[in-house]
Short mmCIF file of C-alpha atoms in Angstrom, two decimals:
data_model
loop_
_atom_site.label_atom_id
_atom_site.label_comp_id
_atom_site.label_asym_id
_atom_site.label_seq_id
_atom_site.Cartn_x
_atom_site.Cartn_y
_atom_site.Cartn_z
CA MET A 154 94.73 99.30 51.88
CA GLY A 155 96.10 103.28 50.25
CA ASP A 156 94.55 105.35 48.31
CA PRO A 157 93.01 103.78 45.52
CA SER A 158 93.60 106.32 42.81
CA LYS A 159 97.10 106.33 43.18
CA ILE A 160 100.10 103.76 42.34
CA ARG A 161 101.20 102.11 45.24
CA VAL A 162 104.89 101.53 45.50
CA LEU A 163 106.99 100.08 47.95
CA HIS A 164 110.76 100.36 48.50
CA VAL A 165 112.32 97.66 50.50
CA VAL A 166 115.94 98.28 51.84
CA GLY A 167 118.48 97.49 55.02
CA ASP A 168 117.39 100.21 56.51
CA LEU A 169 117.15 104.00 56.16
CA SER A 170 120.46 104.95 57.35
CA THR A 171 123.17 107.02 55.15
CA GLY A 172 123.79 105.77 51.95
CA GLY A 173 123.86 105.32 48.27
CA ILE A 174 120.84 103.10 47.79
CA GLN A 175 119.02 105.08 51.11
CA GLN A 176 119.80 108.53 49.21
CA PHE A 177 117.66 106.81 45.70
CA VAL A 178 115.09 105.97 47.90
CA MET A 179 114.84 109.38 49.74
CA ASN A 180 114.90 111.30 46.46
CA MET A 181 112.21 108.68 45.06
CA LEU A 182 109.79 109.98 48.03
CA GLN A 183 110.38 113.83 47.88
CA PHE A 184 110.40 114.15 44.01
CA SER A 185 108.13 111.86 43.04
CA ASN A 186 104.41 113.17 41.81
CA ARG A 187 102.59 112.45 44.84
CA ALA A 188 99.32 113.06 42.97
CA MET A 189 100.23 109.96 40.91
CA PHE A 190 101.99 108.04 43.52
CA GLU A 191 101.94 106.55 46.98
CA MET A 192 105.24 105.39 48.14
CA ASP A 193 105.59 103.28 51.59
CA VAL A 194 109.47 101.93 52.65
CA CYS A 195 110.15 98.45 54.54
CA GLU A 196 113.22 98.60 56.29
CA MET A 197 115.02 95.22 56.69
CA SER A 198 116.02 95.52 60.00
CA ASP A 199 115.03 95.45 63.83
CA VAL A 200 115.30 99.43 64.23
CA HIS A 201 114.52 102.22 62.28
CA GLY A 202 117.40 104.29 60.54
CA GLY A 203 118.28 107.80 60.88
CA LEU A 204 116.37 108.95 57.72
CA THR A 205 113.16 107.30 58.90
CA GLU A 206 111.71 110.44 60.28
CA GLN A 207 112.29 112.54 57.30
CA ALA A 208 110.50 109.99 55.07
CA THR A 209 107.90 109.92 57.01
CA ARG A 210 107.48 113.55 57.14
CA LEU A 211 107.34 113.24 52.68
CA GLY A 212 104.01 110.94 53.89
CA SER A 213 105.42 107.74 53.44
CA GLU A 214 104.46 104.79 55.69
CA VAL A 215 107.57 103.30 56.71
CA PHE A 216 107.78 100.02 58.86
CA LEU A 217 110.03 97.17 60.02
CA TRP A 218 110.84 93.56 59.02
CA PRO A 219 113.32 92.36 61.41
CA LEU A 220 115.21 89.28 60.61
CA ARG A 221 117.14 88.55 63.71
CA HIS A 222 114.47 87.99 65.53
CA ALA A 223 111.16 85.99 64.91
CA ILE A 224 111.93 85.94 61.20
CA ILE A 225 108.90 83.50 60.02
CA SER A 226 106.35 85.37 62.14
CA SER A 227 107.63 88.77 60.72
CA SER A 228 107.91 87.41 57.60
CA LEU A 229 104.11 86.20 57.65
CA GLN A 230 103.01 90.01 58.71
CA ILE A 231 105.00 91.12 55.90
CA VAL A 232 102.74 89.12 53.15
CA SER A 233 99.71 89.93 55.01
CA ARG A 234 100.93 94.01 54.45
CA LEU A 235 101.57 93.54 50.94
CA ARG A 236 98.30 91.61 50.11
CA SER A 237 96.29 94.26 52.56
CA ARG A 238 98.03 97.56 50.81
CA GLN A 239 97.68 96.20 47.33
CA TYR A 240 100.84 97.50 45.79
CA HIS A 241 101.29 98.05 42.61
CA VAL A 242 104.83 97.94 42.67
CA VAL A 243 107.51 96.34 44.84
CA GLN A 244 111.15 97.02 44.54
CA ALA A 245 113.76 95.69 46.38
CA TYR A 246 117.16 96.75 47.08
CA ARG A 247 118.62 93.84 49.14
CA ASP A 248 121.10 91.97 47.28
CA PHE A 249 120.80 88.91 48.86
CA CYS A 250 117.08 88.93 49.80
CA ASN A 251 115.68 90.61 46.50
CA GLY A 252 114.77 86.83 45.08
CA ILE A 253 112.88 86.26 48.30
CA ILE A 254 111.47 89.29 48.32
CA LEU A 255 110.13 89.44 44.76
CA ARG A 256 108.63 85.56 45.33
CA MET A 257 106.45 87.07 48.08
CA ALA A 258 105.07 90.01 45.94
CA ARG A 259 104.64 87.37 42.87
CA HIS A 260 102.92 85.37 45.45
CA VAL A 261 100.39 87.99 46.30
CA GLY A 262 100.06 88.84 43.13
CA ILE A 263 102.00 92.32 42.70
CA PRO A 264 102.37 92.87 38.79
CA VAL A 265 105.52 95.04 38.98
CA ARG A 266 108.68 93.57 40.70
CA ILE A 267 112.23 95.31 40.74
CA ALA A 268 115.31 94.20 41.59
CA PHE A 269 117.82 97.29 42.04
CA TYR A 270 121.46 96.41 42.78
CA GLY A 271 123.53 99.29 43.79
CA SER A 272 126.65 97.68 44.43
CA ILE A 273 129.49 95.25 43.04
CA ASN A 274 129.72 91.41 44.94
CA LEU A 275 133.21 91.01 46.44
CA ARG A 276 132.82 87.42 45.53
CA GLN A 277 136.56 86.54 46.64
CA CYS A 278 135.34 87.31 50.49
CA GLU A 279 132.21 85.21 50.58
CA SER A 280 131.77 82.23 52.67
CA PRO A 281 130.44 79.12 50.90
CA ALA A 282 127.00 79.45 52.31
CA ARG A 283 126.96 83.32 51.11
CA ARG A 284 127.49 82.56 47.91
CA PHE A 285 124.94 80.04 48.12
CA VAL A 286 122.43 82.60 49.07
CA ARG A 287 123.40 84.71 46.43
CA ARG A 288 122.90 82.33 43.74
CA LEU A 289 119.87 81.43 45.08
CA SER A 290 118.40 84.73 45.26
CA GLN A 291 119.80 85.53 41.62
CA ARG A 292 117.95 82.40 40.63
CA LEU A 293 114.45 83.89 41.88
CA VAL A 294 115.09 87.29 40.51
CA LEU A 295 115.50 86.09 36.92
CA SER A 296 112.38 83.94 37.65
CA ASP A 297 110.21 86.43 39.74
CA ALA A 298 111.48 90.11 38.37
CA THR A 299 109.54 91.86 35.98
CA HIS A 300 112.49 94.28 35.48
CA ILE A 301 116.02 94.62 36.81
CA LEU A 302 117.83 97.63 37.55
CA GLY A 303 121.74 98.75 38.24
CA VAL A 304 123.17 102.03 39.50
CA SER A 305 125.62 101.10 36.53
CA ASN A 306 126.47 98.85 33.94
CA VAL A 307 129.09 97.96 35.30
CA VAL A 308 126.90 96.97 38.24
CA LEU A 309 124.40 94.73 36.37
CA HIS A 310 127.34 93.08 34.46
CA ASP A 311 129.07 92.04 37.85
CA HIS A 312 125.88 90.93 38.89
CA PHE A 313 124.81 88.89 35.68
CA GLN A 314 127.68 88.60 33.44
CA THR A 315 126.48 88.54 29.86
CA ARG A 316 122.73 88.50 30.73
CA ALA A 317 123.43 91.87 31.46
CA THR A 318 123.03 92.96 27.68
CA LEU A 319 120.38 90.20 26.81
CA ASP A 320 118.19 90.34 29.02
CA SER A 321 115.46 92.93 28.10
CA ARG A 322 114.25 92.99 31.63
CA MET A 323 117.95 94.82 32.73
CA GLN A 324 118.62 98.55 32.20
CA CYS A 325 120.42 101.28 34.40
CA MET A 326 119.85 103.66 36.47
CA TYR A 327 121.83 106.13 37.48
CA SER A 328 122.41 107.66 40.76
CA SER A 329 121.54 111.00 40.79
CA ILE A 330 121.35 114.11 42.56
CA ASP A 331 119.53 117.89 43.15
CA LEU A 332 121.47 119.95 40.94
CA ASN A 333 119.40 122.94 42.39
CA LEU A 334 121.14 122.55 45.65
CA PHE A 335 124.75 123.07 43.60
CA GLN A 336 123.31 126.86 42.31
CA PRO A 337 124.22 129.21 45.14
CA THR A 338 127.57 130.33 45.15
CA TYR A 339 129.02 129.50 48.94
CA ASP A 340 132.09 131.67 49.84
CA PRO A 341 134.94 129.03 50.43
CA ARG A 342 136.62 131.48 52.80
CA ALA A 343 133.61 131.32 55.01
CA ILE A 344 133.17 127.88 55.18
CA ARG A 345 136.95 127.61 55.84
CA GLU A 346 137.06 130.13 58.56
CA GLU A 347 134.35 128.11 60.26
CA LEU A 348 136.70 124.60 59.82
CA GLY A 349 139.66 126.55 61.18
CA ILE A 350 141.29 126.12 57.25
CA PRO A 351 143.86 129.08 56.57
CA PRO A 352 142.27 131.17 53.81
CA ASP A 353 145.64 130.57 51.73
CA ALA A 354 145.66 126.82 52.32
CA LEU A 355 145.21 124.55 49.00
CA VAL A 356 142.28 121.82 50.35
CA VAL A 357 142.27 118.28 49.38
CA GLY A 358 138.55 116.51 50.32
CA ASN A 359 136.84 113.50 50.42
CA VAL A 360 133.19 112.92 51.42
CA ALA A 361 132.62 109.27 52.20
CA ARG A 362 131.43 106.92 54.93
CA PHE A 363 134.45 105.24 56.93
CA ALA A 364 134.26 102.10 55.78
CA LYS A 365 136.47 99.72 54.09
CA GLU A 366 135.49 100.05 50.51
CA LYS A 367 136.06 104.10 50.85
CA ASN A 368 139.99 103.41 51.60
CA HIS A 369 140.81 106.06 53.66
CA GLN A 370 144.03 104.73 54.48
CA ALA A 371 144.96 105.18 51.23
CA PHE A 372 144.07 108.89 51.16
CA ILE A 373 146.33 109.20 54.27
CA GLN A 374 148.96 107.71 52.46
CA ILE A 375 148.88 109.78 49.94
CA ALA A 376 147.86 112.97 51.70
CA HIS A 377 151.46 112.07 53.77
CA LYS A 378 153.39 112.36 50.99
CA ILE A 379 151.79 115.72 49.76
CA ALA A 380 152.38 117.33 53.00
CA ASP A 381 156.00 117.14 52.71
CA ILE A 382 156.12 118.67 49.75
CA LEU A 383 153.25 121.40 49.93
CA PRO A 384 153.60 122.65 53.71
CA ASN A 385 150.24 124.83 53.27
CA VAL A 386 148.15 122.13 52.08
CA ARG A 387 145.34 120.83 54.48
CA PHE A 388 143.10 117.96 54.08
CA LEU A 389 139.38 117.61 54.82
CA LEU A 390 137.61 114.02 55.39
CA VAL A 391 133.79 114.51 56.11
CA GLY A 392 131.67 112.05 56.85
CA ASP A 393 131.32 109.19 59.61
CA GLY A 394 131.22 105.30 60.36
CA PRO A 395 132.44 102.41 61.83
CA LEU A 396 136.15 102.67 60.89
CA LYS A 397 136.38 106.32 61.98
CA ASN A 398 138.84 105.73 65.14
CA ARG A 399 140.91 103.67 62.87
CA VAL A 400 141.45 106.62 60.88
CA PHE A 401 141.96 109.13 63.73
CA HIS A 402 144.62 107.17 65.10
CA GLU A 403 146.49 106.52 61.77
CA ILE A 404 146.38 110.64 60.62
CA ASP A 405 148.18 110.70 64.84
CA ALA A 406 150.36 108.34 64.23
CA ARG A 407 151.72 109.79 61.01
CA GLY A 408 152.18 113.15 62.67
CA LEU A 409 149.46 114.60 60.38
CA SER A 410 146.86 115.91 62.98
CA ALA A 411 147.71 119.33 62.44
CA LYS A 412 147.32 118.92 58.62
CA PHE A 413 143.42 117.18 58.69
CA ILE A 414 140.14 118.34 59.65
CA LEU A 415 137.62 115.74 60.44
CA PRO A 416 133.84 117.19 60.80
CA GLY A 417 131.97 114.42 61.17
CA ARG A 418 128.75 114.72 59.78
CA TYR A 419 128.14 117.73 57.35
CA GLU A 420 124.49 119.25 56.89
CA SER A 421 125.39 120.64 53.39
CA ILE A 422 127.51 118.60 51.45
CA PRO A 423 127.47 121.04 48.69
CA ARG A 424 128.67 123.79 50.92
CA ILE A 425 131.47 122.00 52.53
CA LEU A 426 132.81 120.70 48.95
CA ALA A 427 133.17 124.22 47.83
CA SER A 428 135.81 124.45 50.53
CA MET A 429 137.56 121.85 48.59
CA ASP A 430 140.36 122.71 45.31
CA VAL A 431 140.93 118.73 44.83
CA PHE A 432 138.75 115.52 45.49
CA LEU A 433 140.48 112.65 46.22
CA PHE A 434 138.54 109.32 46.16
CA PRO A 435 140.61 106.38 46.60
CA SER A 436 137.82 103.77 46.42
CA LEU A 437 138.66 99.88 46.31
CA TRP A 438 135.23 99.38 44.90
CA GLU A 439 132.37 101.36 43.64
CA GLY A 440 128.86 100.76 42.09
CA PHE A 441 127.91 104.03 40.94
CA PRO A 442 129.08 106.72 44.08
CA PHE A 443 126.83 109.52 44.88
CA ALA A 444 130.12 111.52 45.89
CA ILE A 445 131.39 111.79 43.22
CA ILE A 446 128.43 113.04 41.10
CA GLU A 447 128.17 115.60 44.01
CA ALA A 448 131.81 116.45 43.95
CA GLN A 449 131.66 117.47 40.16
CA ALA A 450 128.57 119.21 40.38
CA ALA A 451 130.40 121.21 42.65
CA GLY A 452 133.09 122.05 40.27
CA LEU A 453 135.79 119.83 41.76
CA PRO A 454 138.36 118.33 39.20
CA CYS A 455 138.41 114.64 40.70
CA VAL A 456 141.61 112.15 41.70
CA VAL A 457 140.20 108.60 41.61
CA SER A 458 141.08 104.92 41.87
CA GLU A 459 141.41 103.16 39.02
CA LEU A 460 138.31 101.31 38.64
CA PRO A 461 135.71 100.53 35.65
CA VAL A 462 132.80 102.80 36.65
CA PHE A 463 134.93 105.46 36.64
CA ARG A 464 136.75 104.90 33.51
CA GLU A 465 133.45 104.33 31.71
CA GLU A 466 130.62 106.16 33.42
CA ALA A 467 130.66 108.08 36.51
CA LEU A 468 133.53 110.83 35.73
CA ALA A 469 133.73 113.22 33.08
CA PRO A 470 136.10 112.25 30.10
CA GLU A 471 137.95 115.30 30.39
CA LEU A 472 139.01 114.07 34.04
CA ARG A 473 139.56 109.96 33.33
CA ASP A 474 143.18 110.86 32.64
CA ASN A 475 143.22 111.35 36.65
CA CYS A 476 142.73 107.67 37.45
CA PHE A 477 145.25 106.10 39.07
CA PRO A 478 145.93 102.13 40.21
CA LEU A 479 145.80 101.67 43.78
CA GLU A 480 149.14 99.43 43.64
CA ASN A 481 150.76 102.75 42.34
CA LEU A 482 149.70 105.39 44.90
CA SER A 483 152.49 107.65 44.13
CA GLN A 484 150.60 107.70 40.69
CA GLY A 485 147.75 109.36 42.73
CA VAL A 486 150.04 111.51 44.60
CA GLU A 487 151.46 113.12 41.38
CA ARG A 488 147.63 113.75 39.79
CA VAL A 489 146.84 115.65 42.70
CA LEU A 490 150.13 117.56 43.32
CA ASP A 491 149.66 118.72 39.40
CA LEU A 492 146.38 119.92 39.87
CA LEU A 493 147.20 121.50 43.28
CA LYS A 494 150.26 123.56 41.49
CA ASN A 495 148.09 124.27 38.32
CA SER A 496 144.92 126.55 38.73
CA GLU A 497 144.04 127.01 35.32
CA LYS A 498 144.07 123.36 34.87
CA ARG A 499 141.60 122.82 37.95
CA ARG A 500 139.09 125.41 36.95
CA LYS A 501 139.31 123.78 33.24
CA GLN A 502 138.58 120.58 34.72
CA GLY A 503 135.97 121.97 37.10
CA GLU A 504 133.97 123.22 34.29
CA ALA A 505 134.11 119.87 32.46
CA ALA A 506 132.79 118.22 35.64
CA ARG A 507 129.94 120.89 35.78
CA ARG A 508 128.84 120.22 32.47
CA PHE A 509 129.21 116.35 33.13
CA ALA A 510 127.29 116.15 36.40
CA ALA A 511 124.32 118.32 34.54
CA LEU A 512 123.43 114.99 32.95
CA PHE A 513 122.58 113.14 36.81
CA ASP A 514 119.76 115.51 37.78
CA VAL A 515 117.23 113.61 40.20
CA ARG A 516 113.73 114.92 38.64
CA ASN A 517 115.05 113.19 35.39
CA SER A 518 115.78 110.03 37.18
CA VAL A 519 112.90 110.31 38.59
CA LYS A 520 110.66 110.75 36.18
CA GLN A 521 112.43 107.82 34.45
CA LEU A 522 111.47 105.65 37.02
CA GLU A 523 107.97 107.50 36.91
CA GLN A 524 107.70 106.20 33.40
CA LEU A 525 108.80 102.72 34.18
CA TYR A 526 106.29 102.21 36.36
CA LEU A 527 103.44 103.34 34.33
CA SER A 528 104.36 101.49 31.55
CA SER A 529 104.50 98.41 33.19
CA LEU A 530 101.11 98.85 34.68
CA VAL A 531 98.50 98.06 31.59
CA PRO A 532 95.44 98.23 32.29
CA ASN A 533 95.66 101.57 34.46
CA PRO A 534 95.65 100.80 38.47
CA GLN A 535 92.68 102.67 39.01
#
């Protein structure tokens, strides 16, 4: 059993590796009021993720829920742990498992049960079995959740259609960032020197996991056309992931190796963003990406794919004309070239981007969620 004087919260995630949901959880662990809240994490995995040690240092207990082996016995152990720890709140972030997690939480009498959705569904890619599991999970969520949160209104509507606006349990909880990290003035020339980028080069960058949805292939296609027009341009791809080797191969096959810099994971994202002139983000789909808010906080004009979340929620109004349809990459080329050739336009859009990003301060988001916990726990858990 935890500290009886505190509200005990359990976050249930796939794992504590890198990603938007994981960063959301880590923000909760770091910025929550520790005098009032005690937060643990359950990883639905056989092994711990790369952020587990950091979560432990922040005072959280982190434990595994292995699903590949001994699923029944491990699930029974989770039920036992839910009882013994006497959590007041369970917050589940696993789209296809949210239903069963909240059913277990309800079974042991946990009063606040939250389903959290961080991405959209790709129904066209679903097998019949996967579709059945998703629908079953949604039924359980609608039956057992006290609150249903999404990182954007687009995500909530994608999962629950008209219910997203009719069900009072549903509300948006935007991704947020630590704006203090973007306050220091970094020296772009020094950063570029570290990365081997010429000081007079124009830099088009991207920060994303090397995965299908981030659409690095489109980035490379756009880069190829831009490089033919502007010889002093460089392209900076920050991140890691399962498709990194494929991205390397595509860059090499197009003869662009001298134009690209791929530093892998970078410890200080605000710092490396300062080396860029334009942020290019041609995603296939997004829930509400941290990266685009971070880029705007760094004062970068952003050129993005035509997705509802960008048009409606995640992009400064002054930047929304920078959206382009993925079926017409030449428009993306034009948008980027227009910004690269016009430093005053870059400056004005950068200022608008900073103003917009200021709306997404992590401290405000954490307080919003803490208030939701407190208002839901009547009488006081103490």
